[in-house]
Amino acid sequence: MDPVIIVGAGPVGLTLALALARQEVPCVVLDEGPGKDEQRLARTVVLREDTAALVERLTGLPLTDAGFRWAGWRSMRRKQVMREIDFAVRASDTDSPDFEADAQGPGSAAHGAGGGAHGAMSGTQAFGGRTHGSGSGAQRSGGSARDPKGGAQSLKSAGLGPSTDAQDSEGADAPAPIHLAQHALTGALREAIIHERLIKVAVGSRLDSIEQESSGVTAHTRGPNGTWWRGSYLVGCDGPRSTVRKLQDIRFPGRTAVERYAVAALRTELPWPGRALLHRMPPWRTSGTASGEVTARPLADDVWRLDWLLPPGKDLVTPDLLVARIRETLAGWNAGSTPPYELLDTGVHTVHHRLARRWRAGRVFLAGDAAHLLGALGTQGLDEGLRDADNLAWKLALAWHHGPHEALLDSYQAERRAVVAARLRAADQALPLLRGGGGLRSYVPGSARGHDALLTDGHLGRGPLGTPGAYADSPLAPAHTESETPVDTAPGAPVVDVRVTAEDGSFVQLRERLGRGVLLVVLIAPGTGVWARKHWVTAGIMPRLAAAVTALPHRAELLVAESYPGAAAHTVLLVRPDGHLVTALSGVRPADLYAAAETTLGGPATAEAEAEAEAETAASTT
């Protein structure tokens, strides 16, 4: 069978290629560029727990080697600390050789914009590379990147001390977001592809036509490697100006320039090492038009990304104006004294909100920025693009190996477009409240704290603005049965990453078993972690459950967990290849388990699809 053609070699396209290759599906990646990415510290991405785990699984690279995991989050309004969150440190982070060094001093970083952090980068102005600063008594924190109270004394000396009720316990058990330059992410994906035999990257290949027929797709590229490419499916991951989307005549409605930010990446020390900051209505005077909001997000090596919200309009951000704003901001955070800093990169980032009308046209699909643009209020467009790739990969792999299954392929648009549309609606509803100038509502008691909570949700991937989407209304959701039992994870939502015992007796995290194109069946059996697998694998309900798993309509792996949030003993979880919960059953229910699995795969496969798959497999082996 012909390979899958992926147009675009950004993070989403490369992630999709690796995810397909892990499921034994060959791919051709059409890269319009030279195969290398410009190194821009003003273009960064913030990955949540699930998307960071996806990238680590595909690349084999701990992202802490390429990025920086925040120690905490602080939000301020004028001089008051509104919210303080300390993030949990993962055990794998403390095993890193860099952990001790990070713990002894500030490990900071920059938070970037385009292509992932907030959406598309436009109007980029690069005039970095200079070292500035007064060098006069810049205050240094006695805290560390891992010290949740680091920099408190410096804040108090600057008149920016915390309020007594600012501490937020919501993040205490939550893993920290990880922040890295986009070129570092893309580089890690490219390095993994070098070692992947099923992926071919064609650089200098600019798409100019697509032809579809019932058996496949033909694409033509121009340039040094201009040629015709034959594929089984084609996925457009070619960004906001997607050629694939235009060739398929798919509309891309939405709003232009929802927000604009001036961006600077610089190396310096701030009074809260390792902690991201959102500062609304800062109390110092600013050059030019006042900025109602500034964020500071740490990267590795004492680098920070600073974003200043710009007023509506197209006013030019000149180098002199940006440098003045940098000095004023740093002085405001350091008791009036500008600390030494090195300006590394700059830009202007414009956020657009757009959503493609269709994400599928026959054998052609859209993913990432080609399908949607979002990024206002701190939300992350690349996060959603990576979830697109994760959702689509296992469905394409199933269709590639077993023949096209229209209901399964249609579910990609039904699931992912609904989630992104809900995210855009939530942002559009919040924007007038947060950016509309206030009015009488700004004087309502508690309104400032409510606004802060909304922005925190967007930046940290929580609430309607940021929580990973659930597919509760998916066409792949099975019908309700009496054997269903409630757990803390709702059907369609991502599962919790608990420790499980694999079929070979090894202990692994549940997320490590995802992305291989197989269904996961997880039995909750307290006490099994104490005994070797051989002592309980043939006892109790295990033989009956193993037989039920073997009889499923698709390959599945049986795992055992000692516990799962909200699950009683002998609960059986059915999990999709992309880590979303299908159903939780009370005990071993072979018929209900089979029916749920069959629905998850799009329903019974048609005889025509099976015959077509067998014919194509036979043709490819001759």
Coordinates of C-alpha atoms in Angstrom, one line a residue:
M1 CA 0.0 0.0 0.0
D2 CA 1.2 3.5 -0.7
P3 CA 2.7 5.7 2.1
V4 CA 0.9 8.5 3.8
I5 CA 1.9 11.9 2.4
I6 CA 2.4 14.6 5.0
V7 CA 2.7 18.2 3.7
G8 CA 4.7 20.3 6.1
A9 CA 7.7 19.6 8.3
G10 CA 6.8 21.6 11.4
P11 CA 6.2 20.1 14.8
V12 CA 2.8 18.7 13.9
G13 CA 3.8 17.1 10.6
L14 CA 6.9 15.5 12.1
T15 CA 5.0 14.3 15.1
L16 CA 2.4 12.7 12.9
A17 CA 5.1 11.0 10.8
L18 CA 6.7 9.5 13.8
A19 CA 3.4 8.4 15.3
L20 CA 2.5 6.6 12.1
A21 CA 5.9 5.0 11.8
R22 CA 5.5 3.6 15.3
Q23 CA 2.5 1.8 14.0
E24 CA 4.3 0.5 10.9
V25 CA 2.9 3.0 8.4
P26 CA 5.3 4.5 5.9
C27 CA 5.2 8.2 5.3
V28 CA 6.6 10.8 3.0
V29 CA 7.1 14.3 4.5
L30 CA 7.1 17.1 1.9
D31 CA 9.3 19.9 3.4
E32 CA 9.1 23.1 1.6
G33 CA 12.2 24.4 3.4
P34 CA 15.9 23.3 3.5
G35 CA 15.4 20.7 6.3
K36 CA 16.8 23.0 9.0
D37 CA 15.0 25.4 11.3
E38 CA 16.0 29.0 12.1
Q39 CA 17.0 29.3 15.8
R40 CA 14.7 31.8 17.4
L41 CA 14.4 32.2 21.1
A42 CA 11.4 34.5 20.6
R43 CA 9.5 31.5 19.2
T44 CA 8.9 29.0 21.9
V45 CA 6.2 26.5 22.9
V46 CA 4.7 25.5 26.3
L47 CA 3.7 21.9 26.4
R48 CA 1.2 20.4 28.9
E49 CA 1.7 17.0 30.5
D50 CA 0.0 14.9 27.8
T51 CA 1.6 16.6 24.8
A52 CA 5.0 16.6 26.5
A53 CA 4.6 12.8 27.2
L54 CA 3.7 12.3 23.5
V55 CA 6.8 14.0 22.2
E56 CA 9.0 12.2 24.7
R57 CA 7.5 8.9 23.7
L58 CA 8.2 9.5 20.0
T59 CA 11.6 11.0 20.3
G60 CA 13.0 9.1 23.3
L61 CA 14.3 12.4 24.5
P62 CA 13.5 13.8 28.0
L63 CA 12.3 17.2 27.2
T64 CA 14.0 18.6 30.2
D65 CA 17.2 18.2 28.2
A66 CA 15.9 20.6 25.6
G67 CA 13.6 22.8 27.6
F68 CA 12.7 24.0 31.1
R69 CA 10.0 22.8 33.5
W70 CA 8.6 25.6 35.6
A71 CA 9.0 25.6 39.3
G72 CA 5.8 27.6 39.8
W73 CA 3.4 30.3 38.6
R74 CA 2.8 33.8 40.0
S75 CA 0.2 36.2 38.9
M76 CA 0.1 39.9 40.0
R77 CA -2.2 42.9 39.6
R78 CA -0.5 46.2 40.1
K79 CA 1.6 45.6 43.3
Q80 CA -0.5 42.7 44.6
V81 CA 0.3 39.0 44.2
M82 CA -3.0 37.5 43.2
R83 CA -2.1 33.8 42.9
E84 CA 0.9 31.7 43.7
I85 CA 1.2 28.1 42.5
D86 CA 4.0 25.6 43.2
F87 CA 4.3 22.7 40.8
A88 CA 5.1 19.2 41.6
V89 CA 8.6 18.0 40.7
R90 CA 8.6 14.7 38.7
A91 CA 10.9 11.9 39.9
S92 CA 12.3 11.7 36.4
D93 CA 13.4 15.4 36.6
T94 CA 15.3 14.8 39.8
D95 CA 17.2 12.0 38.1
S96 CA 18.5 14.5 35.4
P97 CA 22.2 15.4 35.7
D98 CA 21.1 19.0 35.4
F99 CA 18.8 18.9 38.4
E100 CA 21.4 19.6 41.0
A101 CA 22.7 22.6 39.0
D102 CA 19.2 23.9 38.6
A103 CA 18.5 23.5 42.3
Q104 CA 21.5 25.7 43.2
G105 CA 20.6 28.7 41.1
P106 CA 18.0 30.2 38.8
G107 CA 17.3 28.2 35.7
S108 CA 15.2 30.6 33.6
A109 CA 13.9 30.7 30.2
A110 CA 11.9 32.5 27.5
H111 CA 8.4 31.8 26.5
G112 CA 7.9 32.0 22.7
A113 CA 5.2 32.9 20.4
G114 CA 4.7 31.8 16.8
G115 CA 3.8 28.5 15.4
G116 CA 3.1 27.0 18.8
A117 CA 3.2 29.1 21.8
H118 CA 0.4 31.4 20.7
G119 CA -0.1 30.7 17.0
A120 CA 1.4 32.3 14.0
M121 CA 4.3 34.7 14.3
S122 CA 3.8 37.7 12.1
G123 CA 5.6 41.0 11.6
T124 CA 8.8 39.6 13.1
Q125 CA 11.4 42.2 13.8
A126 CA 14.8 40.8 14.8
F127 CA 17.1 43.3 16.3
G128 CA 18.6 41.3 19.2
G129 CA 22.1 40.3 20.2
R130 CA 23.0 43.3 22.4
T131 CA 23.9 43.4 26.0
H132 CA 22.3 46.1 28.1
G133 CA 21.9 46.9 31.8
S134 CA 22.9 49.3 34.4
G135 CA 25.1 46.9 36.2
S136 CA 24.4 48.8 39.4
G137 CA 23.4 46.7 42.3
A138 CA 20.9 44.5 40.5
Q139 CA 19.1 42.6 43.2
R140 CA 19.6 38.8 43.3
S141 CA 17.3 36.4 44.9
G142 CA 18.3 34.1 47.6
G143 CA 15.8 31.5 46.3
S144 CA 16.3 28.8 43.7
A145 CA 14.5 27.4 40.7
R146 CA 13.1 24.7 42.9
D147 CA 12.4 27.0 45.9
P148 CA 8.7 27.9 45.9
K149 CA 9.5 30.9 48.1
G150 CA 12.5 32.1 46.1
G151 CA 12.7 35.9 45.6
A152 CA 10.1 36.8 48.2
Q153 CA 12.5 39.3 49.9
S154 CA 13.3 40.9 46.6
L155 CA 9.6 41.3 45.8
K156 CA 9.0 42.9 49.1
S157 CA 11.8 45.4 48.6
A158 CA 10.3 46.3 45.3
G159 CA 6.9 46.9 46.9
L160 CA 5.4 43.8 45.2
G161 CA 4.9 41.5 48.1
P162 CA 2.5 38.6 48.2
S163 CA -1.0 38.9 49.7
T164 CA -1.9 36.5 52.5
D165 CA -4.5 34.7 50.4
A166 CA -2.6 34.4 47.2
Q167 CA -1.4 30.8 47.6
D168 CA -3.2 28.4 45.3
S169 CA -3.1 24.7 46.1
E170 CA -4.5 23.6 42.7
G171 CA -1.1 23.2 41.2
A172 CA 0.5 21.3 44.2
D173 CA 0.0 17.9 42.6
A174 CA 0.0 19.1 39.0
P175 CA 3.0 18.5 36.8
A176 CA 4.7 21.7 35.6
P177 CA 4.3 22.9 32.0
I178 CA 7.6 22.5 30.0
H179 CA 8.8 25.5 28.0
L180 CA 11.3 25.2 25.1
A181 CA 12.3 26.9 21.9
Q182 CA 10.3 25.7 18.9
H183 CA 13.5 25.0 17.0
A184 CA 14.6 22.7 19.8
L185 CA 11.4 20.8 19.6
T186 CA 11.6 20.5 15.9
G187 CA 15.2 19.5 16.1
A188 CA 14.4 16.6 18.5
L189 CA 11.7 15.4 16.1
R190 CA 14.0 15.6 13.1
E191 CA 16.7 13.7 14.9
A192 CA 14.3 10.9 15.8
I193 CA 13.2 10.7 12.1
I194 CA 16.8 10.2 10.9
H195 CA 16.7 6.8 12.6
E196 CA 13.3 5.9 11.3
R197 CA 13.3 3.6 8.2
L198 CA 9.6 4.2 7.4
I199 CA 9.9 8.0 7.0
K200 CA 11.3 9.8 4.0
V201 CA 11.7 13.6 4.2
A202 CA 11.8 15.4 0.8
V203 CA 13.3 18.9 1.3
G204 CA 12.8 21.7 -1.1
S205 CA 9.4 20.2 -2.1
R206 CA 6.7 22.8 -2.6
L207 CA 3.2 21.3 -3.2
D208 CA 1.2 22.7 -6.1
S209 CA -1.5 20.2 -7.0
I210 CA -3.4 17.3 -5.5
E211 CA -5.5 14.7 -7.3
Q212 CA -7.7 12.2 -5.6
E213 CA -9.3 8.9 -6.7
S214 CA -10.9 6.1 -4.8
S215 CA -7.7 4.2 -4.3
G216 CA -5.4 7.0 -3.3
V217 CA -3.9 10.5 -3.6
T218 CA -1.4 11.9 -6.1
A219 CA 0.5 15.1 -5.2
H220 CA 2.8 17.1 -7.3
T221 CA 5.7 19.3 -6.0
R222 CA 7.9 21.8 -7.7
G223 CA 11.4 22.8 -6.9
P224 CA 14.7 20.9 -7.1
N225 CA 12.9 17.7 -6.2
G226 CA 9.8 18.4 -8.2
T227 CA 8.0 15.2 -8.9
W228 CA 4.7 13.3 -8.6
W229 CA 4.1 11.5 -5.3
R230 CA 1.6 8.7 -4.8
G231 CA 0.0 8.1 -1.4
S232 CA -2.8 6.3 0.3
Y233 CA -3.8 9.5 2.3
L234 CA -2.5 13.1 2.5
V235 CA -2.4 15.3 5.6
G236 CA -1.9 19.0 5.4
C237 CA 0.2 20.2 8.3
D238 CA 1.4 23.2 6.3
G239 CA 0.5 26.0 8.6
P240 CA -1.9 29.0 8.5
R241 CA -1.5 29.6 4.8
S242 CA -2.0 26.0 4.0
T243 CA -1.7 25.1 0.3
V244 CA -3.5 21.8 1.0
R245 CA -6.5 23.7 2.5
K246 CA -6.6 26.1 -0.5
L247 CA -6.3 23.3 -3.1
Q248 CA -9.3 21.5 -1.4
D249 CA -11.3 24.8 -1.4
I250 CA -11.9 24.6 2.3
R251 CA -12.9 27.9 3.9
F252 CA -11.0 29.2 6.9
P253 CA -13.3 31.8 8.7
G254 CA -12.4 33.6 11.9
R255 CA -11.0 36.7 13.4
T256 CA -7.8 38.5 12.5
A257 CA -5.4 40.1 15.0
V258 CA -7.3 39.1 18.2
E259 CA -4.3 40.1 20.2
R260 CA -0.8 41.4 19.5
Y261 CA 2.3 41.1 21.7
A262 CA 5.8 42.6 21.6
V263 CA 8.2 39.8 22.4
A264 CA 11.8 39.8 23.7
A265 CA 14.0 36.9 24.7
L266 CA 16.8 37.9 27.0
R267 CA 19.2 36.5 29.5
T268 CA 19.0 38.0 32.9
E269 CA 18.1 37.2 36.5
L270 CA 14.7 38.0 38.0
P271 CA 13.6 37.9 41.6
W272 CA 11.6 34.7 41.2
P273 CA 13.9 32.2 39.5
G274 CA 12.3 29.4 37.6
R275 CA 8.8 30.7 38.0
A276 CA 6.5 32.1 35.3
L277 CA 4.9 35.4 35.9
L278 CA 1.7 37.2 34.7
H279 CA 1.7 40.8 35.7
R280 CA -1.5 42.8 34.9
M281 CA -1.6 46.6 35.2
P282 CA 2.0 47.0 36.3
P283 CA 2.4 50.1 38.5
W284 CA 5.3 51.7 36.7
R285 CA 5.2 54.3 33.9
T286 CA 5.9 53.0 30.4
S287 CA 7.3 54.4 27.2
G288 CA 4.7 54.9 24.5
T289 CA 1.3 53.3 24.9
A290 CA 0.9 51.7 28.3
S291 CA 1.0 47.9 28.4
G292 CA -1.8 46.4 30.5
E293 CA -0.2 43.0 30.8
V294 CA 3.3 41.5 30.7
T295 CA 4.3 37.9 31.0
A296 CA 7.7 36.5 31.9
R297 CA 8.3 32.8 31.2
P298 CA 11.6 31.0 31.9
L299 CA 13.7 28.8 29.6
A300 CA 17.0 27.1 30.4
D301 CA 20.3 29.0 31.0
D302 CA 18.7 32.0 32.7
V303 CA 16.8 33.0 29.5
W304 CA 13.4 34.5 29.8
R305 CA 10.7 35.3 27.2
L306 CA 8.8 38.5 28.0
D307 CA 5.6 39.4 26.2
W308 CA 3.9 42.8 26.4
L309 CA 0.3 43.0 25.4
L310 CA -0.1 45.7 22.7
P311 CA -3.2 47.9 22.3
P312 CA -5.5 47.2 19.3
G313 CA -4.1 48.6 16.1
K314 CA -1.0 48.3 14.0
D315 CA 1.4 50.7 15.7
L316 CA 5.0 49.9 14.9
V317 CA 7.1 48.5 17.7
T318 CA 10.5 50.2 17.1
P319 CA 13.8 48.8 18.5
D320 CA 14.2 51.9 20.8
L321 CA 10.7 51.5 22.1
L322 CA 11.1 47.8 22.9
V323 CA 14.5 48.4 24.6
A324 CA 13.0 51.2 26.7
R325 CA 10.1 48.9 27.7
I326 CA 12.5 46.1 28.7
R327 CA 14.5 48.4 30.9
E328 CA 11.3 49.8 32.6
T329 CA 9.9 46.4 33.2
L330 CA 13.1 44.9 34.6
A331 CA 13.5 48.0 36.8
G332 CA 9.9 47.7 38.0
W333 CA 10.6 44.1 39.1
N334 CA 13.9 44.9 40.8
A335 CA 13.2 47.9 43.1
G336 CA 13.9 50.5 40.5
S337 CA 17.3 49.2 39.3
T338 CA 17.6 47.6 35.9
P339 CA 19.8 44.4 36.2
P340 CA 22.3 43.5 33.5
Y341 CA 20.7 41.6 30.6
E342 CA 21.5 40.3 27.2
L343 CA 18.9 40.8 24.5
L344 CA 18.8 37.6 22.4
D345 CA 15.8 37.9 20.1
T346 CA 12.7 40.0 19.5
G347 CA 9.5 39.9 17.5
V348 CA 5.9 40.9 17.3
H349 CA 3.4 38.1 17.7
T350 CA -0.1 38.4 16.3
V351 CA -2.8 36.0 17.5
H352 CA -5.6 35.0 15.0
H353 CA -8.6 32.9 15.7
R354 CA -9.7 30.7 12.8
L355 CA -11.3 27.3 12.3
A356 CA -11.5 25.4 9.0
R357 CA -15.0 24.4 7.9
R358 CA -13.9 20.9 7.1
W359 CA -10.9 18.9 8.3
R360 CA -11.4 16.0 5.9
A361 CA -12.0 15.9 2.1
G362 CA -12.0 12.3 1.0
R363 CA -8.5 11.0 1.5
V364 CA -7.1 14.5 2.4
F365 CA -7.0 15.7 6.0
L366 CA -6.0 19.0 7.8
A367 CA -4.1 19.2 11.1
G368 CA -2.5 21.9 13.3
D369 CA -2.4 25.5 12.1
A370 CA -3.8 24.4 8.7
A371 CA -7.0 23.4 10.5
H372 CA -7.2 26.0 13.3
L373 CA -5.5 29.1 14.8
L374 CA -5.9 30.0 18.4
G375 CA -3.7 31.4 21.1
A376 CA -5.4 34.3 22.9
L377 CA -5.2 34.6 26.7
G378 CA -2.2 32.4 27.1
T379 CA -3.6 29.3 25.3
Q380 CA -1.3 27.1 23.3
G381 CA -2.1 26.4 19.6
L382 CA 0.7 23.9 19.2
D383 CA -0.7 21.8 22.0
E384 CA -3.9 21.3 20.0
G385 CA -1.9 20.6 16.9
L386 CA 0.0 17.8 18.6
R387 CA -3.3 16.4 19.9
D388 CA -4.6 16.4 16.3
A389 CA -1.6 14.3 15.2
D390 CA -2.1 11.9 18.1
N391 CA -5.8 11.5 17.3
L392 CA -5.4 11.0 13.6
A393 CA -2.4 8.7 13.6
W394 CA -4.0 5.6 15.1
K395 CA -7.1 6.0 12.9
L396 CA -5.0 6.3 9.7
A397 CA -2.9 3.4 10.8
L398 CA -6.0 1.2 11.3
A399 CA -7.3 2.2 7.9
W400 CA -3.9 1.7 6.3
H401 CA -3.5 -1.8 7.7
H402 CA -7.1 -3.0 7.6
G403 CA -8.8 -1.0 4.8
P404 CA -10.7 2.3 4.9
H405 CA -13.3 2.6 7.6
E406 CA -15.3 5.8 6.9
A407 CA -16.9 6.1 10.3
L408 CA -13.5 5.9 12.0
L409 CA -11.9 8.4 9.7
D410 CA -14.8 10.8 9.9
S411 CA -14.5 10.8 13.7
Y412 CA -11.2 12.7 13.5
Q413 CA -13.1 15.8 12.4
A414 CA -16.0 15.2 14.7
E415 CA -13.8 14.9 17.8
R416 CA -11.0 17.3 17.2
R417 CA -12.9 20.1 15.5
A418 CA -15.5 20.1 18.3
V419 CA -12.8 20.4 21.0
V420 CA -11.0 23.3 19.2
A421 CA -14.3 25.0 18.5
A422 CA -15.2 24.9 22.2
R423 CA -11.8 26.3 23.1
L424 CA -12.2 29.2 20.6
R425 CA -15.8 29.9 22.0
A426 CA -14.4 30.0 25.5
A427 CA -11.7 32.4 24.5
D428 CA -14.1 34.6 22.5
Q429 CA -16.5 34.8 25.5
A430 CA -13.7 35.7 27.9
L431 CA -12.0 38.3 25.6
P432 CA -14.6 41.1 26.0
L433 CA -14.5 40.6 29.8
L434 CA -10.7 40.7 30.0
R435 CA -9.8 43.1 27.2
G436 CA -13.0 45.2 26.9
G437 CA -11.9 48.1 29.0
G438 CA -13.7 47.2 32.2
G439 CA -16.6 49.6 32.6
L440 CA -18.7 49.1 35.7
R441 CA -17.8 45.4 35.8
S442 CA -14.2 46.3 36.7
Y443 CA -15.5 47.7 40.1
V444 CA -17.5 44.7 41.1
P445 CA -15.9 43.0 44.2
G446 CA -14.0 39.9 43.2
S447 CA -13.9 40.7 39.5
A448 CA -10.1 41.2 39.4
R449 CA -9.6 37.8 41.0
G450 CA -12.0 36.2 38.6
H451 CA -10.1 37.7 35.7
D452 CA -6.9 36.4 37.1
A453 CA -8.4 32.9 37.4
L454 CA -9.4 33.0 33.7
L455 CA -6.0 34.0 32.5
T456 CA -4.3 31.5 34.8
D457 CA -6.4 28.7 33.3
G458 CA -5.4 29.8 29.8
H459 CA -1.7 29.9 30.6
L460 CA -1.6 26.7 32.6
G461 CA -4.0 24.5 30.5
R462 CA -6.9 24.4 33.0
G463 CA -10.6 25.1 32.8
P464 CA -12.5 25.8 29.6
L465 CA -9.6 27.7 28.1
G466 CA -7.0 25.0 28.5
T467 CA -8.1 21.6 29.8
P468 CA -7.3 18.9 27.3
G469 CA -10.5 18.1 25.4
A470 CA -12.8 15.1 26.1
Y471 CA -14.6 13.2 23.4
A472 CA -17.8 12.5 25.3
D473 CA -20.0 13.1 22.3
S474 CA -17.8 11.3 19.9
P475 CA -19.4 9.0 17.3
L476 CA -16.9 6.4 18.6
A477 CA -18.5 6.5 22.1
P478 CA -20.2 3.2 23.0
A479 CA -23.8 3.1 24.2
H480 CA -24.5 3.2 27.9
T481 CA -24.8 -0.2 29.6
E482 CA -25.7 -1.3 33.1
S483 CA -22.2 -2.7 33.6
E484 CA -20.6 0.7 33.4
T485 CA -19.2 2.0 36.6
P486 CA -18.0 5.6 37.5
V487 CA -14.4 6.5 37.9
D488 CA -12.8 9.9 38.2
T489 CA -12.0 10.1 34.5
A490 CA -15.1 10.8 32.4
P491 CA -15.6 8.7 29.2
G492 CA -13.8 10.4 26.4
A493 CA -11.3 12.2 28.6
P494 CA -7.5 11.4 28.8
V495 CA -6.7 8.7 31.3
V496 CA -4.5 9.3 34.4
D497 CA -0.9 8.1 34.0
V498 CA -0.9 5.4 36.7
R499 CA 1.7 2.7 37.1
V500 CA 0.7 -0.6 35.5
T501 CA 2.1 -4.1 35.2
A502 CA 2.6 -5.1 31.6
E503 CA 2.2 -8.5 30.0
D504 CA 5.9 -9.3 30.4
G505 CA 5.7 -8.5 34.2
S506 CA 7.5 -5.2 34.0
F507 CA 6.2 -2.1 35.8
V508 CA 5.6 0.9 33.4
Q509 CA 3.6 4.0 33.3
L510 CA 0.3 3.7 31.4
R511 CA 1.2 6.5 29.0
E512 CA 4.3 4.4 27.9
R513 CA 1.9 1.9 26.4
L514 CA 0.1 4.4 24.2
G515 CA 0.7 5.2 20.5
R516 CA 1.2 1.6 19.3
G517 CA -2.1 1.2 17.6
V518 CA -3.5 -1.2 20.1
L519 CA -6.4 -0.9 22.6
L520 CA -5.5 -1.1 26.2
V521 CA -7.5 -3.1 28.8
V522 CA -6.6 -2.2 32.4
L523 CA -7.8 -4.3 35.3
I524 CA -7.8 -2.5 38.7
A525 CA -6.5 -5.2 41.2
P526 CA -5.2 -3.9 44.5
G527 CA -2.3 -5.8 45.9
T528 CA -0.9 -7.1 42.5
G529 CA 2.0 -4.7 42.7
V530 CA 3.4 -6.5 45.7
W531 CA 3.5 -10.0 44.1
A532 CA 5.3 -11.1 41.0
R533 CA 3.0 -11.4 38.0
K534 CA 3.3 -15.2 37.8
H535 CA 1.6 -15.5 41.2
W536 CA -1.7 -13.9 40.1
V537 CA -1.8 -14.0 36.3
T538 CA -3.7 -17.4 36.5
A539 CA -5.8 -16.6 39.6
G540 CA -9.3 -15.2 40.1
I541 CA -10.8 -13.3 37.2
M542 CA -7.6 -13.0 35.2
P543 CA -8.0 -16.1 32.9
R544 CA -11.5 -15.0 32.0
L545 CA -10.5 -11.4 31.3
A546 CA -7.5 -12.6 29.3
A547 CA -9.8 -14.7 27.1
A548 CA -12.1 -11.7 26.6
V549 CA -9.2 -9.5 25.6
T550 CA -7.9 -12.1 23.1
A551 CA -11.4 -12.2 21.5
L552 CA -11.7 -8.4 20.9
P553 CA -12.1 -7.3 17.3
H554 CA -8.7 -5.5 17.4
R555 CA -5.4 -6.2 19.0
A556 CA -5.4 -5.3 22.6
E557 CA -2.9 -5.4 25.5
L558 CA -4.0 -6.4 29.0
L559 CA -2.5 -4.3 31.8
V560 CA -3.0 -4.5 35.6
A561 CA -3.0 -1.5 38.0
E562 CA -3.1 -1.5 41.7
S563 CA -5.3 1.5 41.8
Y564 CA -6.9 4.2 39.6
P565 CA -8.6 7.4 40.8
G566 CA -12.2 6.7 41.7
A567 CA -12.1 3.1 40.6
A568 CA -13.2 0.1 42.7
A569 CA -11.4 -3.2 42.8
H570 CA -12.0 -5.3 39.7
T571 CA -13.0 -2.3 37.5
V572 CA -12.0 -2.9 33.9
L573 CA -10.9 0.2 31.8
L574 CA -10.9 0.2 28.0
V575 CA -8.5 2.8 26.7
R576 CA -8.0 4.0 23.1
P577 CA -4.6 4.0 21.5
D578 CA -4.4 7.8 22.0
G579 CA -5.0 7.5 25.8
H580 CA -8.7 8.5 26.0
L581 CA -11.0 6.4 28.2
V582 CA -13.7 4.5 26.3
T583 CA -15.5 3.0 29.2
A584 CA -15.1 1.6 32.7
L585 CA -16.9 -1.7 33.4
S586 CA -17.7 -3.3 36.7
G587 CA -15.9 -6.7 36.5
V588 CA -15.3 -8.9 33.5
R589 CA -18.1 -8.4 31.0
P590 CA -16.9 -9.9 27.7
A591 CA -19.9 -9.0 25.6
D592 CA -20.0 -5.4 26.8
L593 CA -16.2 -5.1 26.4
Y594 CA -16.4 -6.4 22.9
A595 CA -19.2 -4.1 21.9
A596 CA -17.4 -1.0 23.4
A597 CA -14.2 -2.0 21.5
E598 CA -16.1 -2.5 18.2
T599 CA -17.8 0.9 18.5
T600 CA -14.4 2.6 19.3
L601 CA -13.1 1.2 16.0
G602 CA -16.0 2.8 14.1
G603 CA -18.3 -0.2 14.2
P604 CA -18.1 -3.5 12.3
A605 CA -15.7 -3.4 9.3
T606 CA -17.4 -3.9 6.0
A607 CA -16.6 -6.8 3.8
E608 CA -15.6 -4.5 1.0
A609 CA -13.0 -2.7 3.2
E610 CA -11.5 -6.0 4.3
A611 CA -11.4 -7.3 0.7
E612 CA -9.7 -4.1 -0.4
A613 CA -7.2 -4.2 2.4
E614 CA -6.3 -7.9 1.6
A615 CA -5.9 -7.0 -2.1
E616 CA -3.6 -4.0 -1.5
T617 CA -1.6 -6.1 1.0
A618 CA -1.2 -8.9 -1.6
A619 CA -0.2 -6.3 -4.3
S620 CA 2.4 -4.7 -2.1
T621 CA 4.1 -8.0 -1.3
T622 CA 4.4 -9.2 -5.0

